[in-house]
Amino acid sequence: MTRPQPDPIDPGDVVRLAREVIAADRFPHLATIDGDQPRLRPVSPVKTDGFTIYVANLRQYHKTVEIEANPRVELCYLAPSHNQVRITGVAQTETRAELLQQIWEENPLLRQYLGEPTNPQLIVYRIEPQQVRFMQEWALDYFEVDFRS
């Protein structure tokens, strides 16, 4: 079997291509560390601001303990085309009231399950990127994404 040849990518298109992958994948996978064991699970981001991603969580979930012990995480987005984006970053608890209110108003599932935006079970993590990489299907090489643009 011959190796597929990916189309060439203009480096100026990488940010746009990465954003398209993020928009196409509603359930990226979040990797955390549980002691010395990696853990991976699909999540449903409640807000995306460029390459900063907000993920809602319930205090009772085990990822709460994992993130408290080690806030370094990675999100992996996969588009139907199999292009992928990996966001390596640090998860921080979002505390800005106006942003939490906006997230609450824009996410009916939060309202349905939690009743009030002040529900003590709700945690919203803001995942601040430290590195963003894009890979085109079959390319087997990552492009560094300028996530500050």
CSV table of N, CA and C in Angstrom, one decimal:
chain,number,residue,atom,x,y,z
A,1,MET,N,0.8,-1.2,0.0
A,1,MET,CA,0.0,0.0,0.0
A,1,MET,C,0.9,1.2,0.0
A,2,THR,N,0.6,2.2,-0.9
A,2,THR,CA,1.4,3.4,-0.9
A,2,THR,C,0.9,4.4,0.1
A,3,ARG,N,1.8,5.2,0.6
A,3,ARG,CA,1.5,6.2,1.6
A,3,ARG,C,0.7,7.3,1.0
A,4,PRO,N,-0.5,7.7,1.5
A,4,PRO,CA,-1.2,8.8,1.0
A,4,PRO,C,-0.4,10.1,1.1
A,5,GLN,N,-0.6,10.9,0.1
A,5,GLN,CA,0.2,12.2,0.0
A,5,GLN,C,-0.8,13.3,0.3
A,6,PRO,N,-0.6,14.0,1.5
A,6,PRO,CA,-1.5,15.1,1.8
A,6,PRO,C,-1.3,16.3,0.9
A,7,ASP,N,-2.3,17.1,0.7
A,7,ASP,CA,-2.1,18.3,0.0
A,7,ASP,C,-1.2,19.2,0.7
A,8,PRO,N,-0.4,20.0,0.0
A,8,PRO,CA,0.5,21.0,0.7
A,8,PRO,C,-0.4,22.0,1.4
A,9,ILE,N,0.2,22.5,2.5
A,9,ILE,CA,-0.5,23.5,3.3
A,9,ILE,C,0.3,24.8,3.3
A,10,ASP,N,-0.3,25.9,3.0
A,10,ASP,CA,0.3,27.2,3.1
A,10,ASP,C,0.4,27.6,4.6
A,11,PRO,N,1.6,27.8,5.1
A,11,PRO,CA,1.7,28.1,6.6
A,11,PRO,C,0.8,29.3,7.0
A,12,GLY,N,0.4,30.2,6.1
A,12,GLY,CA,-0.5,31.3,6.4
A,12,GLY,C,-1.9,30.8,6.7
A,13,ASP,N,-2.2,29.6,6.3
A,13,ASP,CA,-3.6,29.0,6.5
A,13,ASP,C,-3.8,28.2,7.7
A,14,VAL,N,-2.7,28.0,8.5
A,14,VAL,CA,-2.7,27.1,9.6
A,14,VAL,C,-3.7,27.5,10.7
A,15,VAL,N,-3.7,28.8,11.0
A,15,VAL,CA,-4.6,29.3,12.1
A,15,VAL,C,-6.1,29.0,11.6
A,16,ARG,N,-6.4,29.4,10.4
A,16,ARG,CA,-7.7,29.2,9.9
A,16,ARG,C,-8.1,27.7,9.9
A,17,LEU,N,-7.2,26.9,9.4
A,17,LEU,CA,-7.5,25.4,9.4
A,17,LEU,C,-7.7,24.9,10.8
A,18,ALA,N,-6.9,25.3,11.8
A,18,ALA,CA,-7.0,24.9,13.1
A,18,ALA,C,-8.4,25.3,13.7
A,19,ARG,N,-8.8,26.5,13.4
A,19,ARG,CA,-10.1,27.0,13.9
A,19,ARG,C,-11.2,26.2,13.3
A,20,GLU,N,-11.1,25.8,12.1
A,20,GLU,CA,-12.1,25.0,11.4
A,20,GLU,C,-12.3,23.6,12.1
A,21,VAL,N,-11.2,23.0,12.5
A,21,VAL,CA,-11.2,21.7,13.1
A,21,VAL,C,-11.9,21.9,14.5
A,22,ILE,N,-11.6,22.9,15.2
A,22,ILE,CA,-12.2,23.2,16.5
A,22,ILE,C,-13.7,23.4,16.3
A,23,ALA,N,-14.1,24.1,15.3
A,23,ALA,CA,-15.6,24.4,15.1
A,23,ALA,C,-16.3,23.1,14.6
A,24,ALA,N,-15.6,22.1,14.0
A,24,ALA,CA,-16.2,20.9,13.5
A,24,ALA,C,-16.4,19.8,14.6
A,25,ASP,N,-15.6,19.9,15.6
A,25,ASP,CA,-15.7,18.8,16.6
A,25,ASP,C,-16.4,19.3,17.9
A,26,ARG,N,-17.6,18.8,18.1
A,26,ARG,CA,-18.4,19.3,19.3
A,26,ARG,C,-17.9,18.6,20.6
A,27,PHE,N,-17.2,17.5,20.4
A,27,PHE,CA,-16.9,16.7,21.6
A,27,PHE,C,-15.4,16.3,21.6
A,28,PRO,N,-14.5,17.3,21.8
A,28,PRO,CA,-13.1,17.0,21.8
A,28,PRO,C,-12.8,16.1,23.0
A,29,HIS,N,-11.6,15.5,23.1
A,29,HIS,CA,-11.2,14.7,24.2
A,29,HIS,C,-10.2,15.5,25.1
A,30,LEU,N,-10.4,15.4,26.4
A,30,LEU,CA,-9.6,16.1,27.3
A,30,LEU,C,-8.7,15.0,28.1
A,31,ALA,N,-7.4,15.3,28.1
A,31,ALA,CA,-6.5,14.4,28.8
A,31,ALA,C,-6.0,15.1,30.0
A,32,THR,N,-6.0,14.3,31.1
A,32,THR,CA,-5.6,14.7,32.4
A,32,THR,C,-4.6,13.6,33.0
A,33,ILE,N,-4.0,13.9,34.1
A,33,ILE,CA,-3.2,12.9,34.8
A,33,ILE,C,-3.8,12.6,36.1
A,34,ASP,N,-4.0,11.3,36.4
A,34,ASP,CA,-4.5,10.8,37.6
A,34,ASP,C,-3.3,10.0,38.3
A,35,GLY,N,-2.6,10.7,39.2
A,35,GLY,CA,-1.4,10.1,39.7
A,35,GLY,C,-0.4,9.9,38.6
A,36,ASP,N,-0.1,8.7,38.3
A,36,ASP,CA,0.8,8.4,37.2
A,36,ASP,C,0.1,7.8,36.0
A,37,GLN,N,-1.3,7.9,36.0
A,37,GLN,CA,-2.1,7.3,35.0
A,37,GLN,C,-2.7,8.4,34.1
A,38,PRO,N,-2.5,8.4,32.8
A,38,PRO,CA,-3.2,9.4,32.0
A,38,PRO,C,-4.7,9.0,31.9
A,39,ARG,N,-5.6,10.0,31.8
A,39,ARG,CA,-7.0,9.7,31.7
A,39,ARG,C,-7.5,10.6,30.5
A,40,LEU,N,-8.4,10.0,29.8
A,40,LEU,CA,-8.9,10.7,28.6
A,40,LEU,C,-10.4,10.5,28.5
A,41,ARG,N,-11.1,11.6,28.2
A,41,ARG,CA,-12.6,11.6,28.1
A,41,ARG,C,-13.1,12.6,27.2
A,42,PRO,N,-14.2,12.4,26.5
A,42,PRO,CA,-14.8,13.4,25.7
A,42,PRO,C,-15.5,14.5,26.6
A,43,VAL,N,-15.4,15.7,26.2
A,43,VAL,CA,-16.0,16.8,26.9
A,43,VAL,C,-16.8,17.7,25.9
A,44,SER,N,-17.6,18.5,26.4
A,44,SER,CA,-18.4,19.4,25.6
A,44,SER,C,-18.1,20.8,26.0
A,45,PRO,N,-17.2,21.5,25.3
A,45,PRO,CA,-16.9,22.9,25.7
A,45,PRO,C,-18.1,23.8,25.7
A,46,VAL,N,-18.1,24.7,26.7
A,46,VAL,CA,-19.3,25.6,26.8
A,46,VAL,C,-19.0,26.9,26.2
A,47,LYS,N,-17.7,27.2,25.9
A,47,LYS,CA,-17.3,28.4,25.2
A,47,LYS,C,-15.9,28.2,24.6
A,48,THR,N,-15.8,28.8,23.4
A,48,THR,CA,-14.5,28.8,22.8
A,48,THR,C,-14.1,30.3,22.4
A,49,ASP,N,-13.0,30.7,22.8
A,49,ASP,CA,-12.5,32.1,22.5
A,49,ASP,C,-11.2,32.0,21.9
A,50,GLY,N,-11.1,31.9,20.6
A,50,GLY,CA,-9.9,31.7,19.9
A,50,GLY,C,-9.4,30.3,20.2
A,51,PHE,N,-8.3,30.2,20.9
A,51,PHE,CA,-7.8,28.9,21.3
A,51,PHE,C,-7.9,28.7,22.8
A,52,THR,N,-8.6,29.6,23.5
A,52,THR,CA,-8.9,29.4,24.9
A,52,THR,C,-10.2,28.7,25.0
A,53,ILE,N,-10.3,27.6,25.7
A,53,ILE,CA,-11.4,26.7,25.7
A,53,ILE,C,-12.0,26.6,27.1
A,54,TYR,N,-13.3,26.7,27.3
A,54,TYR,CA,-14.0,26.7,28.6
A,54,TYR,C,-14.8,25.4,28.6
A,55,VAL,N,-14.5,24.6,29.7
A,55,VAL,CA,-15.2,23.3,29.9
A,55,VAL,C,-15.9,23.3,31.2
A,56,ALA,N,-17.2,23.0,31.2
A,56,ALA,CA,-17.9,22.9,32.5
A,56,ALA,C,-17.7,21.5,33.1
A,57,ASN,N,-17.7,21.5,34.4
A,57,ASN,CA,-17.5,20.2,35.1
A,57,ASN,C,-18.3,20.3,36.4
A,58,LEU,N,-18.6,19.1,37.0
A,58,LEU,CA,-19.2,19.0,38.3
A,58,LEU,C,-18.2,18.6,39.3
A,59,ARG,N,-18.2,19.3,40.4
A,59,ARG,CA,-17.3,19.1,41.5
A,59,ARG,C,-17.1,17.6,41.9
A,60,GLN,N,-18.1,16.8,41.7
A,60,GLN,CA,-18.1,15.4,42.1
A,60,GLN,C,-17.3,14.5,41.1
A,61,TYR,N,-17.1,15.0,39.9
A,61,TYR,CA,-16.3,14.2,38.9
A,61,TYR,C,-14.9,14.1,39.3
A,62,HIS,N,-14.3,12.9,39.0
A,62,HIS,CA,-12.9,12.7,39.4
A,62,HIS,C,-11.9,13.6,38.7
A,63,LYS,N,-12.3,14.1,37.5
A,63,LYS,CA,-11.4,15.0,36.8
A,63,LYS,C,-11.1,16.3,37.7
A,64,THR,N,-12.0,16.6,38.6
A,64,THR,CA,-11.8,17.7,39.5
A,64,THR,C,-10.6,17.5,40.4
A,65,VAL,N,-10.5,16.3,40.9
A,65,VAL,CA,-9.3,16.0,41.7
A,65,VAL,C,-8.0,15.9,40.9
A,66,GLU,N,-8.2,15.4,39.7
A,66,GLU,CA,-7.0,15.3,38.8
A,66,GLU,C,-6.5,16.7,38.4
A,67,ILE,N,-7.4,17.6,38.1
A,67,ILE,CA,-7.0,18.9,37.7
A,67,ILE,C,-6.4,19.7,38.8
A,68,GLU,N,-7.0,19.5,40.0
A,68,GLU,CA,-6.5,20.2,41.2
A,68,GLU,C,-5.1,19.7,41.5
A,69,ALA,N,-4.8,18.5,41.3
A,69,ALA,CA,-3.4,17.9,41.6
A,69,ALA,C,-2.4,18.3,40.5
A,70,ASN,N,-2.9,18.4,39.2
A,70,ASN,CA,-2.1,18.7,38.1
A,70,ASN,C,-2.9,19.4,37.0
A,71,PRO,N,-2.9,20.7,37.0
A,71,PRO,CA,-3.7,21.5,36.0
A,71,PRO,C,-3.3,21.4,34.6
A,72,ARG,N,-2.1,20.7,34.3
A,72,ARG,CA,-1.7,20.6,32.9
A,72,ARG,C,-2.6,19.6,32.2
A,73,VAL,N,-3.2,20.0,31.1
A,73,VAL,CA,-4.1,19.2,30.3
A,73,VAL,C,-3.8,19.3,28.8
A,74,GLU,N,-4.5,18.5,28.1
A,74,GLU,CA,-4.5,18.6,26.6
A,74,GLU,C,-5.8,18.2,26.1
A,75,LEU,N,-6.3,19.1,25.1
A,75,LEU,CA,-7.5,18.8,24.4
A,75,LEU,C,-7.1,18.4,23.0
A,76,CYS,N,-7.8,17.4,22.5
A,76,CYS,CA,-7.6,16.9,21.1
A,76,CYS,C,-8.9,17.0,20.4
A,77,TYR,N,-8.9,17.8,19.3
A,77,TYR,CA,-10.0,17.9,18.4
A,77,TYR,C,-9.8,17.2,17.1
A,78,LEU,N,-10.8,16.5,16.6
A,78,LEU,CA,-10.7,15.7,15.4
A,78,LEU,C,-11.9,16.0,14.5
A,79,ALA,N,-11.6,16.5,13.3
A,79,ALA,CA,-12.6,16.9,12.3
A,79,ALA,C,-13.0,15.6,11.5
A,80,PRO,N,-14.2,15.7,10.9
A,80,PRO,CA,-14.6,14.5,10.1
A,80,PRO,C,-13.5,14.2,9.0
A,81,SER,N,-12.8,15.2,8.6
A,81,SER,CA,-11.7,15.0,7.6
A,81,SER,C,-10.5,14.3,8.2
A,82,HIS,N,-10.5,14.1,9.5
A,82,HIS,CA,-9.4,13.5,10.3
A,82,HIS,C,-8.2,14.5,10.5
A,83,ASN,N,-8.4,15.7,10.1
A,83,ASN,CA,-7.5,16.8,10.6
A,83,ASN,C,-7.6,16.9,12.1
A,84,GLN,N,-6.5,17.2,12.8
A,84,GLN,CA,-6.6,17.3,14.2
A,84,GLN,C,-5.9,18.6,14.7
A,85,VAL,N,-6.4,19.0,15.9
A,85,VAL,CA,-5.8,20.1,16.6
A,85,VAL,C,-5.6,19.6,18.1
A,86,ARG,N,-4.4,19.9,18.6
A,86,ARG,CA,-4.1,19.6,20.0
A,86,ARG,C,-3.8,20.9,20.7
A,87,ILE,N,-4.5,21.1,21.8
A,87,ILE,CA,-4.3,22.3,22.6
A,87,ILE,C,-3.7,21.8,23.9
A,88,THR,N,-2.4,22.1,24.2
A,88,THR,CA,-1.8,21.8,25.4
A,88,THR,C,-1.8,23.1,26.3
A,89,GLY,N,-2.3,22.9,27.5
A,89,GLY,CA,-2.5,24.1,28.3
A,89,GLY,C,-2.6,23.8,29.8
A,90,VAL,N,-3.1,24.8,30.5
A,90,VAL,CA,-3.3,24.8,31.9
A,90,VAL,C,-4.8,25.1,32.2
A,91,ALA,N,-5.4,24.2,32.9
A,91,ALA,CA,-6.8,24.4,33.3
A,91,ALA,C,-6.9,25.3,34.6
A,92,GLN,N,-7.6,26.4,34.5
A,92,GLN,CA,-7.8,27.2,35.7
A,92,GLN,C,-9.3,27.4,35.9
A,93,THR,N,-9.7,27.5,37.2
A,93,THR,CA,-11.1,27.7,37.5
A,93,THR,C,-11.5,29.1,37.1
A,94,GLU,N,-12.5,29.2,36.3
A,94,GLU,CA,-13.0,30.6,35.9
A,94,GLU,C,-13.8,31.1,37.0
A,95,THR,N,-13.5,32.4,37.4
A,95,THR,CA,-14.2,33.0,38.5
A,95,THR,C,-14.9,34.3,38.1
A,96,ARG,N,-14.7,34.8,36.9
A,96,ARG,CA,-15.3,36.1,36.5
A,96,ARG,C,-16.8,36.0,36.4
A,97,ALA,N,-17.5,36.6,37.2
A,97,ALA,CA,-19.0,36.5,37.3
A,97,ALA,C,-19.7,36.8,36.0
A,98,GLU,N,-19.2,37.9,35.3
A,98,GLU,CA,-19.9,38.3,34.1
A,98,GLU,C,-19.7,37.2,33.0
A,99,LEU,N,-18.5,36.6,32.9
A,99,LEU,CA,-18.3,35.5,32.0
A,99,LEU,C,-19.0,34.3,32.3
A,100,LEU,N,-19.1,33.9,33.6
A,100,LEU,CA,-19.9,32.7,34.0
A,100,LEU,C,-21.3,32.9,33.7
A,101,GLN,N,-21.9,34.1,33.9
A,101,GLN,CA,-23.2,34.4,33.6
A,101,GLN,C,-23.5,34.3,32.1
A,102,GLN,N,-22.6,34.8,31.2
A,102,GLN,CA,-22.7,34.6,29.8
A,102,GLN,C,-22.7,33.1,29.4
A,103,ILE,N,-21.8,32.4,30.0
A,103,ILE,CA,-21.7,30.9,29.7
A,103,ILE,C,-23.0,30.3,30.1
A,104,TRP,N,-23.5,30.6,31.2
A,104,TRP,CA,-24.8,30.1,31.7
A,104,TRP,C,-25.9,30.4,30.8
A,105,GLU,N,-26.0,31.6,30.3
A,105,GLU,CA,-27.1,32.0,29.4
A,105,GLU,C,-27.0,31.4,28.1
A,106,GLU,N,-25.8,31.0,27.6
A,106,GLU,CA,-25.6,30.5,26.3
A,106,GLU,C,-25.7,28.9,26.3
A,107,ASN,N,-25.9,28.3,27.4
A,107,ASN,CA,-25.8,26.8,27.5
A,107,ASN,C,-27.1,26.3,28.2
A,108,PRO,N,-28.1,26.0,27.4
A,108,PRO,CA,-29.4,25.5,28.1
A,108,PRO,C,-29.2,24.2,28.9
A,109,LEU,N,-28.3,23.4,28.5
A,109,LEU,CA,-28.1,22.1,29.3
A,109,LEU,C,-27.6,22.4,30.7
A,110,LEU,N,-26.8,23.4,30.8
A,110,LEU,CA,-26.3,23.8,32.2
A,110,LEU,C,-27.6,24.2,33.0
A,111,ARG,N,-28.4,25.0,32.4
A,111,ARG,CA,-29.6,25.5,33.2
A,111,ARG,C,-30.5,24.3,33.5
A,112,GLN,N,-30.7,23.4,32.5
A,112,GLN,CA,-31.6,22.2,32.7
A,112,GLN,C,-31.1,21.3,33.9
A,113,TYR,N,-29.8,21.1,33.9
A,113,TYR,CA,-29.2,20.1,34.9
A,113,TYR,C,-28.9,20.7,36.2
A,114,LEU,N,-28.5,22.0,36.2
A,114,LEU,CA,-28.0,22.6,37.4
A,114,LEU,C,-28.9,23.6,38.1
A,115,GLY,N,-29.9,24.1,37.4
A,115,GLY,CA,-30.9,24.9,37.9
A,115,GLY,C,-30.5,26.4,38.1
A,116,GLU,N,-29.4,26.6,38.8
A,116,GLU,CA,-29.0,28.0,39.1
A,116,GLU,C,-27.5,28.2,38.7
A,117,PRO,N,-27.1,29.4,38.3
A,117,PRO,CA,-25.7,29.6,37.9
A,117,PRO,C,-24.8,29.5,39.1
A,118,THR,N,-25.4,29.6,40.3
A,118,THR,CA,-24.6,29.6,41.6
A,118,THR,C,-24.5,28.2,42.2
A,119,ASN,N,-25.0,27.2,41.5
A,119,ASN,CA,-25.0,25.8,42.0
A,119,ASN,C,-23.5,25.5,42.4
A,120,PRO,N,-23.3,25.1,43.6
A,120,PRO,CA,-21.9,24.9,44.1
A,120,PRO,C,-21.3,23.7,43.4
A,121,GLN,N,-22.0,22.8,42.7
A,121,GLN,CA,-21.4,21.7,42.0
A,121,GLN,C,-20.7,22.1,40.7
A,122,LEU,N,-21.1,23.3,40.2
A,122,LEU,CA,-20.6,23.8,38.9
A,122,LEU,C,-19.2,24.4,39.0
A,123,ILE,N,-18.3,23.9,38.2
A,123,ILE,CA,-17.0,24.4,38.0
A,123,ILE,C,-16.8,24.7,36.5
A,124,VAL,N,-16.3,25.8,36.1
A,124,VAL,CA,-16.0,26.0,34.7
A,124,VAL,C,-14.5,26.2,34.6
A,125,TYR,N,-13.8,25.4,33.8
A,125,TYR,CA,-12.4,25.5,33.7
A,125,TYR,C,-12.1,26.3,32.4
A,126,ARG,N,-11.2,27.2,32.5
A,126,ARG,CA,-10.6,27.9,31.4
A,126,ARG,C,-9.3,27.3,31.1
A,127,ILE,N,-9.2,26.7,29.9
A,127,ILE,CA,-8.0,26.1,29.5
A,127,ILE,C,-7.2,27.1,28.6
A,128,GLU,N,-6.1,27.6,29.2
A,128,GLU,CA,-5.3,28.6,28.6
A,128,GLU,C,-4.2,27.8,27.8
A,129,PRO,N,-4.1,28.1,26.5
A,129,PRO,CA,-3.2,27.3,25.7
A,129,PRO,C,-1.7,27.7,26.0
A,130,GLN,N,-0.9,26.7,26.0
A,130,GLN,CA,0.6,27.0,26.0
A,130,GLN,C,1.2,26.5,24.7
A,131,GLN,N,0.5,25.6,24.0
A,131,GLN,CA,1.0,25.2,22.7
A,131,GLN,C,-0.3,24.7,21.9
A,132,VAL,N,-0.4,25.0,20.6
A,132,VAL,CA,-1.4,24.6,19.8
A,132,VAL,C,-0.8,24.0,18.5
A,133,ARG,N,-1.2,22.8,18.2
A,133,ARG,CA,-0.6,22.1,17.0
A,133,ARG,C,-1.8,21.6,16.1
A,134,PHE,N,-1.5,21.7,14.8
A,134,PHE,CA,-2.5,21.3,13.8
A,134,PHE,C,-1.8,20.2,12.9
A,135,MET,N,-2.5,19.1,12.6
A,135,MET,CA,-2.0,18.1,11.7
A,135,MET,C,-3.1,17.7,10.7
A,136,GLN,N,-2.7,17.8,9.5
A,136,GLN,CA,-3.6,17.4,8.4
A,136,GLN,C,-3.6,15.8,8.3
A,137,GLU,N,-4.7,15.3,8.0
A,137,GLU,CA,-4.8,13.8,7.9
A,137,GLU,C,-3.7,13.3,7.0
A,138,TRP,N,-3.0,12.2,7.5
A,138,TRP,CA,-2.0,11.5,6.8
A,138,TRP,C,-0.6,12.2,6.7
A,139,ALA,N,-0.6,13.5,7.2
A,139,ALA,CA,0.7,14.2,7.0
A,139,ALA,C,1.7,13.7,8.0
A,140,LEU,N,1.3,13.3,9.2
A,140,LEU,CA,2.2,12.8,10.2
A,140,LEU,C,3.1,13.9,10.8
A,141,ASP,N,2.9,15.1,10.4
A,141,ASP,CA,3.7,16.2,10.9
A,141,ASP,C,2.8,17.3,11.5
A,142,TYR,N,3.2,17.9,12.6
A,142,TYR,CA,2.4,18.9,13.2
A,142,TYR,C,2.9,20.3,12.7
A,143,PHE,N,2.0,21.2,12.5
A,143,PHE,CA,2.3,22.6,12.3
A,143,PHE,C,2.0,23.3,13.7
A,144,GLU,N,2.9,24.1,14.1
A,144,GLU,CA,2.7,25.0,15.3
A,144,GLU,C,1.7,26.1,14.9
A,145,VAL,N,0.7,26.3,15.7
A,145,VAL,CA,-0.3,27.3,15.4
A,145,VAL,C,0.0,28.5,16.3
A,146,ASP,N,0.0,29.7,15.6
A,146,ASP,CA,0.2,30.9,16.4
A,146,ASP,C,-1.1,31.3,17.1
A,147,PHE,N,-1.3,30.8,18.3
A,147,PHE,CA,-2.5,30.9,19.0
A,147,PHE,C,-2.7,32.3,19.6
A,148,ARG,N,-1.8,33.1,19.5
A,148,ARG,CA,-1.9,34.5,20.1
A,148,ARG,C,-2.5,35.5,19.0
A,149,SER,N,-2.6,35.0,17.8
A,149,SER,CA,-3.1,35.9,16.7
A,149,SER,C,-4.6,35.9,16.7
